[in-house]
C-alpha positions as protocol buffer text, in pm:
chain_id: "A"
residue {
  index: 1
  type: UNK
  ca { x: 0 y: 0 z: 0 }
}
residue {
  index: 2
  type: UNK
  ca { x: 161 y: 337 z: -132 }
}
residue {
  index: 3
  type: UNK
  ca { x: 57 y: 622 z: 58 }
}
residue {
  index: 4
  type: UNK
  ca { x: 159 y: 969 z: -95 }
}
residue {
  index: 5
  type: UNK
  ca { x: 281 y: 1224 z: 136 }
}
residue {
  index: 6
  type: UNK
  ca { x: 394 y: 1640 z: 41 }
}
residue {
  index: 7
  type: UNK
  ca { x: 782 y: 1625 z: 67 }
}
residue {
  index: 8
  type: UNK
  ca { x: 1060 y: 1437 z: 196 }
}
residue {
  index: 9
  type: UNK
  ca { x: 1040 y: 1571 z: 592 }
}
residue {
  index: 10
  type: UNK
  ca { x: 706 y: 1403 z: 592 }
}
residue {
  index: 11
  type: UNK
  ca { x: 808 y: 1134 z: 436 }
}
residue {
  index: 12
  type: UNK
  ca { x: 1048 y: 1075 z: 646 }
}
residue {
  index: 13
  type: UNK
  ca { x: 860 y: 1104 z: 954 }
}
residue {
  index: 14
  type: UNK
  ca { x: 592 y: 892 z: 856 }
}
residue {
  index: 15
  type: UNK
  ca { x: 857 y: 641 z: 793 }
}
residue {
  index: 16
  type: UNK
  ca { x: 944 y: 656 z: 1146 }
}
residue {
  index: 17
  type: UNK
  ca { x: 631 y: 726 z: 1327 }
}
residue {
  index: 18
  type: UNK
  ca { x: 501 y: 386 z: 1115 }
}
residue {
  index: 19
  type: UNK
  ca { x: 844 y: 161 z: 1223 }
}
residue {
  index: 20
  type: UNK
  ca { x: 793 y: 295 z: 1562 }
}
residue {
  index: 21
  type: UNK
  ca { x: 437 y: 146 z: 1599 }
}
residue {
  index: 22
  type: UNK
  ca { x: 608 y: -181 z: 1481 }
}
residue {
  index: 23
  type: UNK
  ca { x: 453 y: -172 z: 1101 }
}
residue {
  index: 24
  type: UNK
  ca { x: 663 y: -268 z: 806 }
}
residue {
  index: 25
  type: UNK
  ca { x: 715 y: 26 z: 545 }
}
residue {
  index: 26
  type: UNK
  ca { x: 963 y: 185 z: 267 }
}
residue {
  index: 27
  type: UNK
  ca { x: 982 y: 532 z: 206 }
}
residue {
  index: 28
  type: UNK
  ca { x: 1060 y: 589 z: -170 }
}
residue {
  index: 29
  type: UNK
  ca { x: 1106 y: 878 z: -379 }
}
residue {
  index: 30
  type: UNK
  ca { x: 1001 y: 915 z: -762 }
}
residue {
  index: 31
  type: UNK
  ca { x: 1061 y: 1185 z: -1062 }
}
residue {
  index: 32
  type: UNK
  ca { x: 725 y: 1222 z: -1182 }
}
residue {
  index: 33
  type: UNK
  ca { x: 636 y: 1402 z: -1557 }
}
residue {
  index: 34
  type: UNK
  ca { x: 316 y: 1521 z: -1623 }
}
residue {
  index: 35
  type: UNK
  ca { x: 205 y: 1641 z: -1960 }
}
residue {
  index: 36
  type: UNK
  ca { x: -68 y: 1870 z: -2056 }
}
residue {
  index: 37
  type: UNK
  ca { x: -209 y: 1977 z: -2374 }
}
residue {
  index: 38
  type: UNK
  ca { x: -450 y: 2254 z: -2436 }
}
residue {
  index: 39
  type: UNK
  ca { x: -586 y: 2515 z: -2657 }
}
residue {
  index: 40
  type: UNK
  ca { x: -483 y: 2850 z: -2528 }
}
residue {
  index: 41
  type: UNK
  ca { x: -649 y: 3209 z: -2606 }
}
residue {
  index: 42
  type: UNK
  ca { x: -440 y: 3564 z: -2506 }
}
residue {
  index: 43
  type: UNK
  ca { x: -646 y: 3890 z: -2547 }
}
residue {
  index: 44
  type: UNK
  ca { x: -801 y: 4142 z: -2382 }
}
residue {
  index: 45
  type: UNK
  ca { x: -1138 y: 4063 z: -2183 }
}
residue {
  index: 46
  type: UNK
  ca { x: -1350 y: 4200 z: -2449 }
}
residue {
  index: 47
  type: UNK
  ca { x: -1196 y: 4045 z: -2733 }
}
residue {
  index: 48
  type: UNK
  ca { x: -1229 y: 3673 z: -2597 }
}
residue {
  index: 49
  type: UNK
  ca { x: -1574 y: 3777 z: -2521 }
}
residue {
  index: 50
  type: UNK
  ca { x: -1617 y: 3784 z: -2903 }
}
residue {
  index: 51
  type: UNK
  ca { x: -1512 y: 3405 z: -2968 }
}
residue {
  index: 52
  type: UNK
  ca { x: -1790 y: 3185 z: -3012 }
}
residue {
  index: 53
  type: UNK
  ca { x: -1710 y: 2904 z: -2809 }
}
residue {
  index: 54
  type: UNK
  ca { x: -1906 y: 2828 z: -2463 }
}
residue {
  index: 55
  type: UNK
  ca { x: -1601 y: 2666 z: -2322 }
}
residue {
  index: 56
  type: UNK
  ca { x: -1431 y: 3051 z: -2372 }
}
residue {
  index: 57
  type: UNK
  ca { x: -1687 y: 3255 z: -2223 }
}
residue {
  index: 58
  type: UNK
  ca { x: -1772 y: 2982 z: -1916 }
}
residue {
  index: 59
  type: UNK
  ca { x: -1410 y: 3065 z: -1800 }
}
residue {
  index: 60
  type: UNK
  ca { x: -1456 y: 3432 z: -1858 }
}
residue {
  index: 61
  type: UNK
  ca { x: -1778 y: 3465 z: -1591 }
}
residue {
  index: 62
  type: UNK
  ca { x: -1592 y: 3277 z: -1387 }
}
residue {
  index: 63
  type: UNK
  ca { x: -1307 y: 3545 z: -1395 }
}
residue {
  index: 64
  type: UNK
  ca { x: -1565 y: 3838 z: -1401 }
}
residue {
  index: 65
  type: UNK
  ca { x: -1731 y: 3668 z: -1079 }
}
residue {
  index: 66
  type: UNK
  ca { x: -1366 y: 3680 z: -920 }
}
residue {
  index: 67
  type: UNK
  ca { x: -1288 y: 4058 z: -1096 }
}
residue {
  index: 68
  type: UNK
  ca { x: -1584 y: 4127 z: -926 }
}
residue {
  index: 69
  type: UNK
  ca { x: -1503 y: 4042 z: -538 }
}
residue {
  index: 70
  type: UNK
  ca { x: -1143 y: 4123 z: -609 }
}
residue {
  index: 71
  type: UNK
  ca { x: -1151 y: 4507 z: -703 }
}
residue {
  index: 72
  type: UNK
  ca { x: -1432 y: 4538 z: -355 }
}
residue {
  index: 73
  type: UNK
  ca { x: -1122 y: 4376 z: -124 }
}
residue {
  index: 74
  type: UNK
  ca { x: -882 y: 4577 z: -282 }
}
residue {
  index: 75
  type: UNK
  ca { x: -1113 y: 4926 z: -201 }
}
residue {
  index: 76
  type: UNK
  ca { x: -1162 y: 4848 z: 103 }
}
residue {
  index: 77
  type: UNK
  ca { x: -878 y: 4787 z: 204 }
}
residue {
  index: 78
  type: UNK
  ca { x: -457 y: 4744 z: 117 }
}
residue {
  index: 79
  type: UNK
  ca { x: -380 y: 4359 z: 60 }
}
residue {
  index: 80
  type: UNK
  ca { x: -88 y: 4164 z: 221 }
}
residue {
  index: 81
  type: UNK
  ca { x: 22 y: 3908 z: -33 }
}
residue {
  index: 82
  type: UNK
  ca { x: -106 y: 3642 z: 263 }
}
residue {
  index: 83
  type: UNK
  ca { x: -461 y: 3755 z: 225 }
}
residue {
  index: 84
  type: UNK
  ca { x: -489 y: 3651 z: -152 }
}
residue {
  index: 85
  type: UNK
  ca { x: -629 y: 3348 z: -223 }
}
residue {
  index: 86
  type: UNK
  ca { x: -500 y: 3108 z: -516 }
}
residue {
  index: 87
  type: UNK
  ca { x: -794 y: 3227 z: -699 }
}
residue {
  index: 88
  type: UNK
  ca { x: -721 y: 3574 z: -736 }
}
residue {
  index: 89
  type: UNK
  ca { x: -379 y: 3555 z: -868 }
}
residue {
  index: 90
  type: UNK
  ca { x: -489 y: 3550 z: -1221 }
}
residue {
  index: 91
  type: UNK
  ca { x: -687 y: 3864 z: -1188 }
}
residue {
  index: 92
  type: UNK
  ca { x: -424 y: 4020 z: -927 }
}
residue {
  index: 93
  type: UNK
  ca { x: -167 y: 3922 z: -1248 }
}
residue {
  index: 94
  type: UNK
  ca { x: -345 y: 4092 z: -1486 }
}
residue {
  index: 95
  type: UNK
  ca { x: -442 y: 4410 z: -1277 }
}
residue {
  index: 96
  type: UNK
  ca { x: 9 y: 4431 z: -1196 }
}
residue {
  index: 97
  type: UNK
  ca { x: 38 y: 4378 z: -1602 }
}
residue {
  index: 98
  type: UNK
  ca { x: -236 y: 4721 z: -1675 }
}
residue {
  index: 99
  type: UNK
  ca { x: -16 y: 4900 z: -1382 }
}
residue {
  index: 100
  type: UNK
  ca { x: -374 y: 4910 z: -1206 }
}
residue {
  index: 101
  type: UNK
  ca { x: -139 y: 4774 z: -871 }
}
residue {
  index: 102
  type: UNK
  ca { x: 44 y: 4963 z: -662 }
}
residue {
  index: 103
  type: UNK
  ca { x: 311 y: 4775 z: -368 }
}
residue {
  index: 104
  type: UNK
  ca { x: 340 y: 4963 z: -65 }
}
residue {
  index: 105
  type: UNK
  ca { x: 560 y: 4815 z: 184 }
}
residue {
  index: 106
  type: UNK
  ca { x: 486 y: 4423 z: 171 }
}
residue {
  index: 107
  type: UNK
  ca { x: 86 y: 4543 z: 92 }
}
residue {
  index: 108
  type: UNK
  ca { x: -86 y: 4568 z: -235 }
}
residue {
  index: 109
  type: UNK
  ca { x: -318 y: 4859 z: -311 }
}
residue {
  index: 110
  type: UNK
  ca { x: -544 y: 4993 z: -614 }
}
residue {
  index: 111
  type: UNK
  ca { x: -386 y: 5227 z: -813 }
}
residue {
  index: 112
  type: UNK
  ca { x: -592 y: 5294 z: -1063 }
}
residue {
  index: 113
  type: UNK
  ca { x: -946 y: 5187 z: -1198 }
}
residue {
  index: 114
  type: UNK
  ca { x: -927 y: 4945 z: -1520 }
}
residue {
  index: 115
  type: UNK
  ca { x: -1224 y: 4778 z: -1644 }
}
residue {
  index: 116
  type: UNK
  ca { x: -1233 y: 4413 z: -1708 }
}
residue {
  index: 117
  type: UNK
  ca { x: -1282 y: 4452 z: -2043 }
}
residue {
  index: 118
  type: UNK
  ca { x: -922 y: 4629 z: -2101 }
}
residue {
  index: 119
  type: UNK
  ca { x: -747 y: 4363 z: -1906 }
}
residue {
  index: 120
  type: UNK
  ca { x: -568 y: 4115 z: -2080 }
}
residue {
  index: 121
  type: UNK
  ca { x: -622 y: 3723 z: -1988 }
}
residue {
  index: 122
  type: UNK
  ca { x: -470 y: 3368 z: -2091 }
}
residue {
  index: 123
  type: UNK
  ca { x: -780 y: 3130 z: -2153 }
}
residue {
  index: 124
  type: UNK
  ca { x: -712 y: 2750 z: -2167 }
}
residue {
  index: 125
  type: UNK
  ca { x: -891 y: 2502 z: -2266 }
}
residue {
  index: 126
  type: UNK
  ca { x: -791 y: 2133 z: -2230 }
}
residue {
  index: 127
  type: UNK
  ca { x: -720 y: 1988 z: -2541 }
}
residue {
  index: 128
  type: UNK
  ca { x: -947 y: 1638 z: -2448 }
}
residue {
  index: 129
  type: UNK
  ca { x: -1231 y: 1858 z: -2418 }
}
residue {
  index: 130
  type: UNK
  ca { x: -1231 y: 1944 z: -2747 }
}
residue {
  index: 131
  type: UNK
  ca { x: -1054 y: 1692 z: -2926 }
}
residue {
  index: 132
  type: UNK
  ca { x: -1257 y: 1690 z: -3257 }
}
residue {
  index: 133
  type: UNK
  ca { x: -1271 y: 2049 z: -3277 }
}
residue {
  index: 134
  type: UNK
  ca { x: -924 y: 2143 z: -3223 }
}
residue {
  index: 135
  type: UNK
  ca { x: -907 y: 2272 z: -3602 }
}
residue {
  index: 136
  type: UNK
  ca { x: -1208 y: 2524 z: -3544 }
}
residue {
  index: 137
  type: UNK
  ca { x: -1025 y: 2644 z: -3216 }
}
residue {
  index: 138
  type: UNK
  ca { x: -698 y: 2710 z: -3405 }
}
residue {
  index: 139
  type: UNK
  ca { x: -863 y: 2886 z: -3703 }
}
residue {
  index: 140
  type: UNK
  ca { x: -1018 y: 3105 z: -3422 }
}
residue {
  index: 141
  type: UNK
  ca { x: -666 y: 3222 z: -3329 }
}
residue {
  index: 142
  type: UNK
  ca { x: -578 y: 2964 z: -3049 }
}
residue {
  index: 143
  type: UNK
  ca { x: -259 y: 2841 z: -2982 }
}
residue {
  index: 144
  type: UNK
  ca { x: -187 y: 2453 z: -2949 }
}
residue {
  index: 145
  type: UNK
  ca { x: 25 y: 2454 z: -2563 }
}
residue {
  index: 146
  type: UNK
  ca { x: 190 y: 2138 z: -2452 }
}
residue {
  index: 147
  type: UNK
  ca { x: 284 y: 2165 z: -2032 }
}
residue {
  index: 148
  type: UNK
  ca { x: 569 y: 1944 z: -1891 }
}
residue {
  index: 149
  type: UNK
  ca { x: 610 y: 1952 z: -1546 }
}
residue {
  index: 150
  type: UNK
  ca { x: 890 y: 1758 z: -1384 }
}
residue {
  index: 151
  type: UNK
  ca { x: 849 y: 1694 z: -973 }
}
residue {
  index: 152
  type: UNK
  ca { x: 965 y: 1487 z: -776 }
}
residue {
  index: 153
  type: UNK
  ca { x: 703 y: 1247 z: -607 }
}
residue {
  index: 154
  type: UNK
  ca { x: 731 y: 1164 z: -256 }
}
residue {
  index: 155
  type: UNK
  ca { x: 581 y: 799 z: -96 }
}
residue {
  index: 156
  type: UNK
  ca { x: 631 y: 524 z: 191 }
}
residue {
  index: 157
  type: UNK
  ca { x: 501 y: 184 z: 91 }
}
residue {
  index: 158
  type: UNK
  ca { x: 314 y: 12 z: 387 }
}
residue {
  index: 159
  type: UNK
  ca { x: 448 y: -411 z: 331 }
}
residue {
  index: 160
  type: UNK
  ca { x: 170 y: -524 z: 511 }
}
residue {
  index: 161
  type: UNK
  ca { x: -119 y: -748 z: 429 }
}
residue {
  index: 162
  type: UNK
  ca { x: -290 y: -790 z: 776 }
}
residue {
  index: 163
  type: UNK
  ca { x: -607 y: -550 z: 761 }
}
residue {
  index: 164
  type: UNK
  ca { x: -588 y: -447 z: 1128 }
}
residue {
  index: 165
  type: UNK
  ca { x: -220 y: -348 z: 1061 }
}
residue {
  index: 166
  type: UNK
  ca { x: -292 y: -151 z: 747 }
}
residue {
  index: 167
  type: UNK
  ca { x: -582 y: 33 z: 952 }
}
residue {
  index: 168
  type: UNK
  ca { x: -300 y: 160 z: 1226 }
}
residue {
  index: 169
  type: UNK
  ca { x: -108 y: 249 z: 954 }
}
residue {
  index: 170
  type: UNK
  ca { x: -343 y: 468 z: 789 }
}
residue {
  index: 171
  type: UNK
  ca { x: -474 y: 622 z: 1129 }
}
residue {
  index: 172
  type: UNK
  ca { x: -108 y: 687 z: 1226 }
}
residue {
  index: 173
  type: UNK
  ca { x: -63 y: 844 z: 806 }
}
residue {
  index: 174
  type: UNK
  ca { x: -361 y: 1062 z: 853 }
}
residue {
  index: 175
  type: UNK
  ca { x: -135 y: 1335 z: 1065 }
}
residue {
  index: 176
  type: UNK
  ca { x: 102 y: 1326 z: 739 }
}
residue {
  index: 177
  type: UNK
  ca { x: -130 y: 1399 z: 389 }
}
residue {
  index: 178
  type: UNK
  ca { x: -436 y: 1509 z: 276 }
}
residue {
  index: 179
  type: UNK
  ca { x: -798 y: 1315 z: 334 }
}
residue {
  index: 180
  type: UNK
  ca { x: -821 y: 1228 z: -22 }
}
residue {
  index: 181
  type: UNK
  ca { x: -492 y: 1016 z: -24 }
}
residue {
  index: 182
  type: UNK
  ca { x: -595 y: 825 z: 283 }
}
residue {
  index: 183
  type: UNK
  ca { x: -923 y: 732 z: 151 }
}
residue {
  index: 184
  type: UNK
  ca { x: -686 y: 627 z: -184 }
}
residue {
  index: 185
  type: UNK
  ca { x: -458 y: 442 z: 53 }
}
residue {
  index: 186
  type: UNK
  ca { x: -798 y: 277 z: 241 }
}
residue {
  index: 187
  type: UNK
  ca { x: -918 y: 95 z: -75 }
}
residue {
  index: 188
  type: UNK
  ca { x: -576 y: -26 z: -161 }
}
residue {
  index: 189
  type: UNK
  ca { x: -515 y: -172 z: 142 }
}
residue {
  index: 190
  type: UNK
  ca { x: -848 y: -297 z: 175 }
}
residue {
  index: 191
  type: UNK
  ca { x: -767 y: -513 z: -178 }
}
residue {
  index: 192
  type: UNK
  ca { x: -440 y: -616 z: -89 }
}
residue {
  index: 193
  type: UNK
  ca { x: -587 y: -746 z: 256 }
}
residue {
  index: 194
  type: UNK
  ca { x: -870 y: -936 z: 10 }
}
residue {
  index: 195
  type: UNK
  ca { x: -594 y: -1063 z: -215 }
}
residue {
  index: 196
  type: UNK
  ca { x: -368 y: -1185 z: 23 }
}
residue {
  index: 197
  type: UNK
  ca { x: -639 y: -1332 z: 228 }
}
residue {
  index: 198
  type: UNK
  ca { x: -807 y: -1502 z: -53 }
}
residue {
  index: 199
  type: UNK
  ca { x: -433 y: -1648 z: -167 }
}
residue {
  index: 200
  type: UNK
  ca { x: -326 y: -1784 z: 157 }
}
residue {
  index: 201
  type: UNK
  ca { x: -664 y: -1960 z: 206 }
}
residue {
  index: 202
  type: UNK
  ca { x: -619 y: -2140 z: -195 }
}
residue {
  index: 203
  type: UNK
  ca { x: -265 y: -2239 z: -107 }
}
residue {
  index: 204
  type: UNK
  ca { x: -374 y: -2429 z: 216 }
}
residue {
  index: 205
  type: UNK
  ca { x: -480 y: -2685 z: -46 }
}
residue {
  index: 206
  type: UNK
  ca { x: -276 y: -2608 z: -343 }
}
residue {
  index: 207
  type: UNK
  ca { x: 122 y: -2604 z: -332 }
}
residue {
  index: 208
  type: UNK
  ca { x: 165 y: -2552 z: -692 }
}
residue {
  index: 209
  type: UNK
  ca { x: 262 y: -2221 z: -822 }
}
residue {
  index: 210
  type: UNK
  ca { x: 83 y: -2247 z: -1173 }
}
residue {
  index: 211
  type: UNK
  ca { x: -239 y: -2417 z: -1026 }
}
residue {
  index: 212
  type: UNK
  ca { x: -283 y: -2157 z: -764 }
}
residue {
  index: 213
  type: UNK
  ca { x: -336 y: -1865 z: -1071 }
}
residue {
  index: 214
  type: UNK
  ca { x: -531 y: -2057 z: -1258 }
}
residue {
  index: 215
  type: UNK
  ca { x: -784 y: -2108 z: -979 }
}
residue {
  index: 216
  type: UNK
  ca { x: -743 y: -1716 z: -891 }
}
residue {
  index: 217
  type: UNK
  ca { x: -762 y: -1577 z: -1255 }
}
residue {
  index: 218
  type: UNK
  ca { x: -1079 y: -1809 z: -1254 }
}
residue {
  index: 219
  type: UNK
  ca { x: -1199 y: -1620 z: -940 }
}
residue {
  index: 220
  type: UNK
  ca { x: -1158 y: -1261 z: -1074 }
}
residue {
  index: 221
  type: UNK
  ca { x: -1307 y: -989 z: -1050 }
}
residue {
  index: 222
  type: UNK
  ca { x: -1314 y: -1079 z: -640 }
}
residue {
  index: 223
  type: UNK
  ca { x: -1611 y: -906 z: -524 }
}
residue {
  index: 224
  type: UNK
  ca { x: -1611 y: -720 z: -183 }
}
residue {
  index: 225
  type: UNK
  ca { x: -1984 y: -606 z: -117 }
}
residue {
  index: 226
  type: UNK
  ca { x: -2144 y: -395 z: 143 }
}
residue {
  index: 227
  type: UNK
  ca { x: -2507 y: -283 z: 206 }
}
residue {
  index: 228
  type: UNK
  ca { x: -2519 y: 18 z: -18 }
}
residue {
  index: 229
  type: UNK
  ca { x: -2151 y: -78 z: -252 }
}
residue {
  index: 230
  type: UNK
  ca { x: -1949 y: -295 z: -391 }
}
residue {
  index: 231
  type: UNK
  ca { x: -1549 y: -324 z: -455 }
}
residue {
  index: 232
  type: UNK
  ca { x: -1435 y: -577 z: -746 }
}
residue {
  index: 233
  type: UNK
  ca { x: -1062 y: -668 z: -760 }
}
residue {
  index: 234
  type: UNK
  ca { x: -879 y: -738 z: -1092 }
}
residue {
  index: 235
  type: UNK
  ca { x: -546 y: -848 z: -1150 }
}
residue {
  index: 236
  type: UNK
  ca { x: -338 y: -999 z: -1390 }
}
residue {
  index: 237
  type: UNK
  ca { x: -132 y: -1322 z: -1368 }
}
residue {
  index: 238
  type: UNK
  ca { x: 234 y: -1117 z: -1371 }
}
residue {
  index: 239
  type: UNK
  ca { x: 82 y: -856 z: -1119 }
}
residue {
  index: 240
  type: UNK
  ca { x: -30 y: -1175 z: -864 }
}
residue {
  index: 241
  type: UNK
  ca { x: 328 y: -1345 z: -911 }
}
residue {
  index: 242
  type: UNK
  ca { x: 475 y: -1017 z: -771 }
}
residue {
  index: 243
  type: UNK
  ca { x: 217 y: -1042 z: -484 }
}
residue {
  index: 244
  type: UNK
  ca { x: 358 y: -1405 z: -418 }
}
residue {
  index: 245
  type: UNK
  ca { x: 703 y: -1265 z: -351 }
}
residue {
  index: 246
  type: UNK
  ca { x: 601 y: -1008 z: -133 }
}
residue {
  index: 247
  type: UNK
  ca { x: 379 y: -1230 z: 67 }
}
residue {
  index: 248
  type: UNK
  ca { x: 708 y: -1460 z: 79 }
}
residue {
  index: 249
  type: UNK
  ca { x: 875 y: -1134 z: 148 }
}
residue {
  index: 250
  type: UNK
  ca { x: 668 y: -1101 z: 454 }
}
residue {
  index: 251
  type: UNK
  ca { x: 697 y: -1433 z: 585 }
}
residue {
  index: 252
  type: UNK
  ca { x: 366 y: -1604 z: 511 }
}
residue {
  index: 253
  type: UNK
  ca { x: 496 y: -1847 z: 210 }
}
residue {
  index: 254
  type: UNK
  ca { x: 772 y: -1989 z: 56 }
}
residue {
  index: 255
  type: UNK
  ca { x: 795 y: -1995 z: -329 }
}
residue {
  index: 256
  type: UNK
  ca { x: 1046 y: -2161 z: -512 }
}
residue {
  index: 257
  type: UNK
  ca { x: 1044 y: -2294 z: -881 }
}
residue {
  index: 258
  type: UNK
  ca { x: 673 y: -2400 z: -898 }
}
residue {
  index: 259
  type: UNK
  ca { x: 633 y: -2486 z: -527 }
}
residue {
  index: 260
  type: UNK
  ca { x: 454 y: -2327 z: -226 }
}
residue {
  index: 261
  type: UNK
  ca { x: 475 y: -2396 z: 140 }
}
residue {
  index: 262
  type: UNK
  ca { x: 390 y: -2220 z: 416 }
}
residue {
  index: 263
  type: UNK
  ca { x: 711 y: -2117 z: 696 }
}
């Protein structure tokens, strides 16, 4: 179970918050590149206005909306960088690029009126949402923009297959990334518990490597249902071999050539 944490001090700590409460884990680092296409529109307010494309002008009321409450903060009062939200930076961006901003000591005030209409915005569209009409976009003036973004990926692997184990690891995790990856982590775990559980119980009465996937691959999907939902489990026959070694890894089987025994 690979549970993805922010940066390396966290992973580190989870590492040794999880080896401290006597559960199993690796913490690994990865380069990860992402890659991005979209269709990308530069103007001024009022000239994207013009293009007739839905996808365009849904992204420009959301920036009016955000022009809107924006310009009221900024009368009311000077702005500390800290009190912008992620939201506004577009619209604080193009406000600095019209001169319409104004730093005074680490605070940002309004220096001049500009309409929305004379500011000047970068609309982007993802290219997969408009995949067959990518010619009609570029004959509209768009530009064809290909992202790469190279990060590095931060993780510690919980090598456990016990259920109650993987639950203390993900209670202990919770203090170390966000709710989303835990619940991520949760239904991993809770199919590698299945797996394992399900593979242990088949080689009881079947030592033989090869005769223990068929009878799996047979099995699959393995269905995990509750009152109001259901998990299925797929694999493939390379992807349960791996699991083999790690539960031999663990301790709970020996595999050798096309034999299985338990310790």
């Amino acid at each position: 179970m690979r549970i993805e944490v922010p940066s390396r001090d966290h992973m580190n700590e989870l590492s040794k918050a999880l080896s401290k409460a006597g559960i199993m884990n690796r913490p690994k680092e990865e380069m990860d590149i992402a890659i991005s296409n979209s269709i990308v529109f530069k103007d001024k307010f009022s000239k994207l206005m013009e293009l007739p494309f839905e996808e365009v002008r849904e992204r420009l009321r959301e920036l009016e909306s955000l022009y809107k409450v924006f310009i009221e903060m900024l009368k009311e009062k000077e702005l500390s960088f800290e009190e912008i939200d992620e939201e506004y930076v577009e619209i604080l961006e193009a406000l600095e690029n019209a001169n319409a901003i104004e730093i005074v000591g680490e605070k940002l005030k309004l220096a001049k009126d500009v309409p929305l209409e004379d500011l000047e915005f970068e609309v982007s569209i993802p290219l997969e949402d408009i995949y067959e009409r990518v010619e009609e976009f570029e004959k509209a003036g768009g530009k064809l923009v290909t992202e790469v973004l190279l990060s590095k990926k931060y993780y510690v692997e919980v090598m456990e297959v016990d259920f109650e184990a993987i639950q203390k690891a993900l209670e202990i995790a919770e203090d170390y990334t966000e709710d989303d990856i835990i619940t991520k982590a949760t239904l991993e775990g809770l199919a590698r518990s299945t797996l394992a559980e399900l593979i242990l119980n088949i080689a009881k009465e079947v030592n033989r490597k090869n005769e223990l996937l068929d009878i799996l691959l047979a099995l699959e999907p393995v269905s995990l249902e509750g009152e109001k939902s259901e998990m299925r489990i797929y694999f493939e026959r390379d992807a349960v071999e791996d699991f083999l070694k790690e539960l031999q890894t663990l301790g709970y089987i020996k595999v050798k050539g096309n034999r299985i025994w338990f310790y």
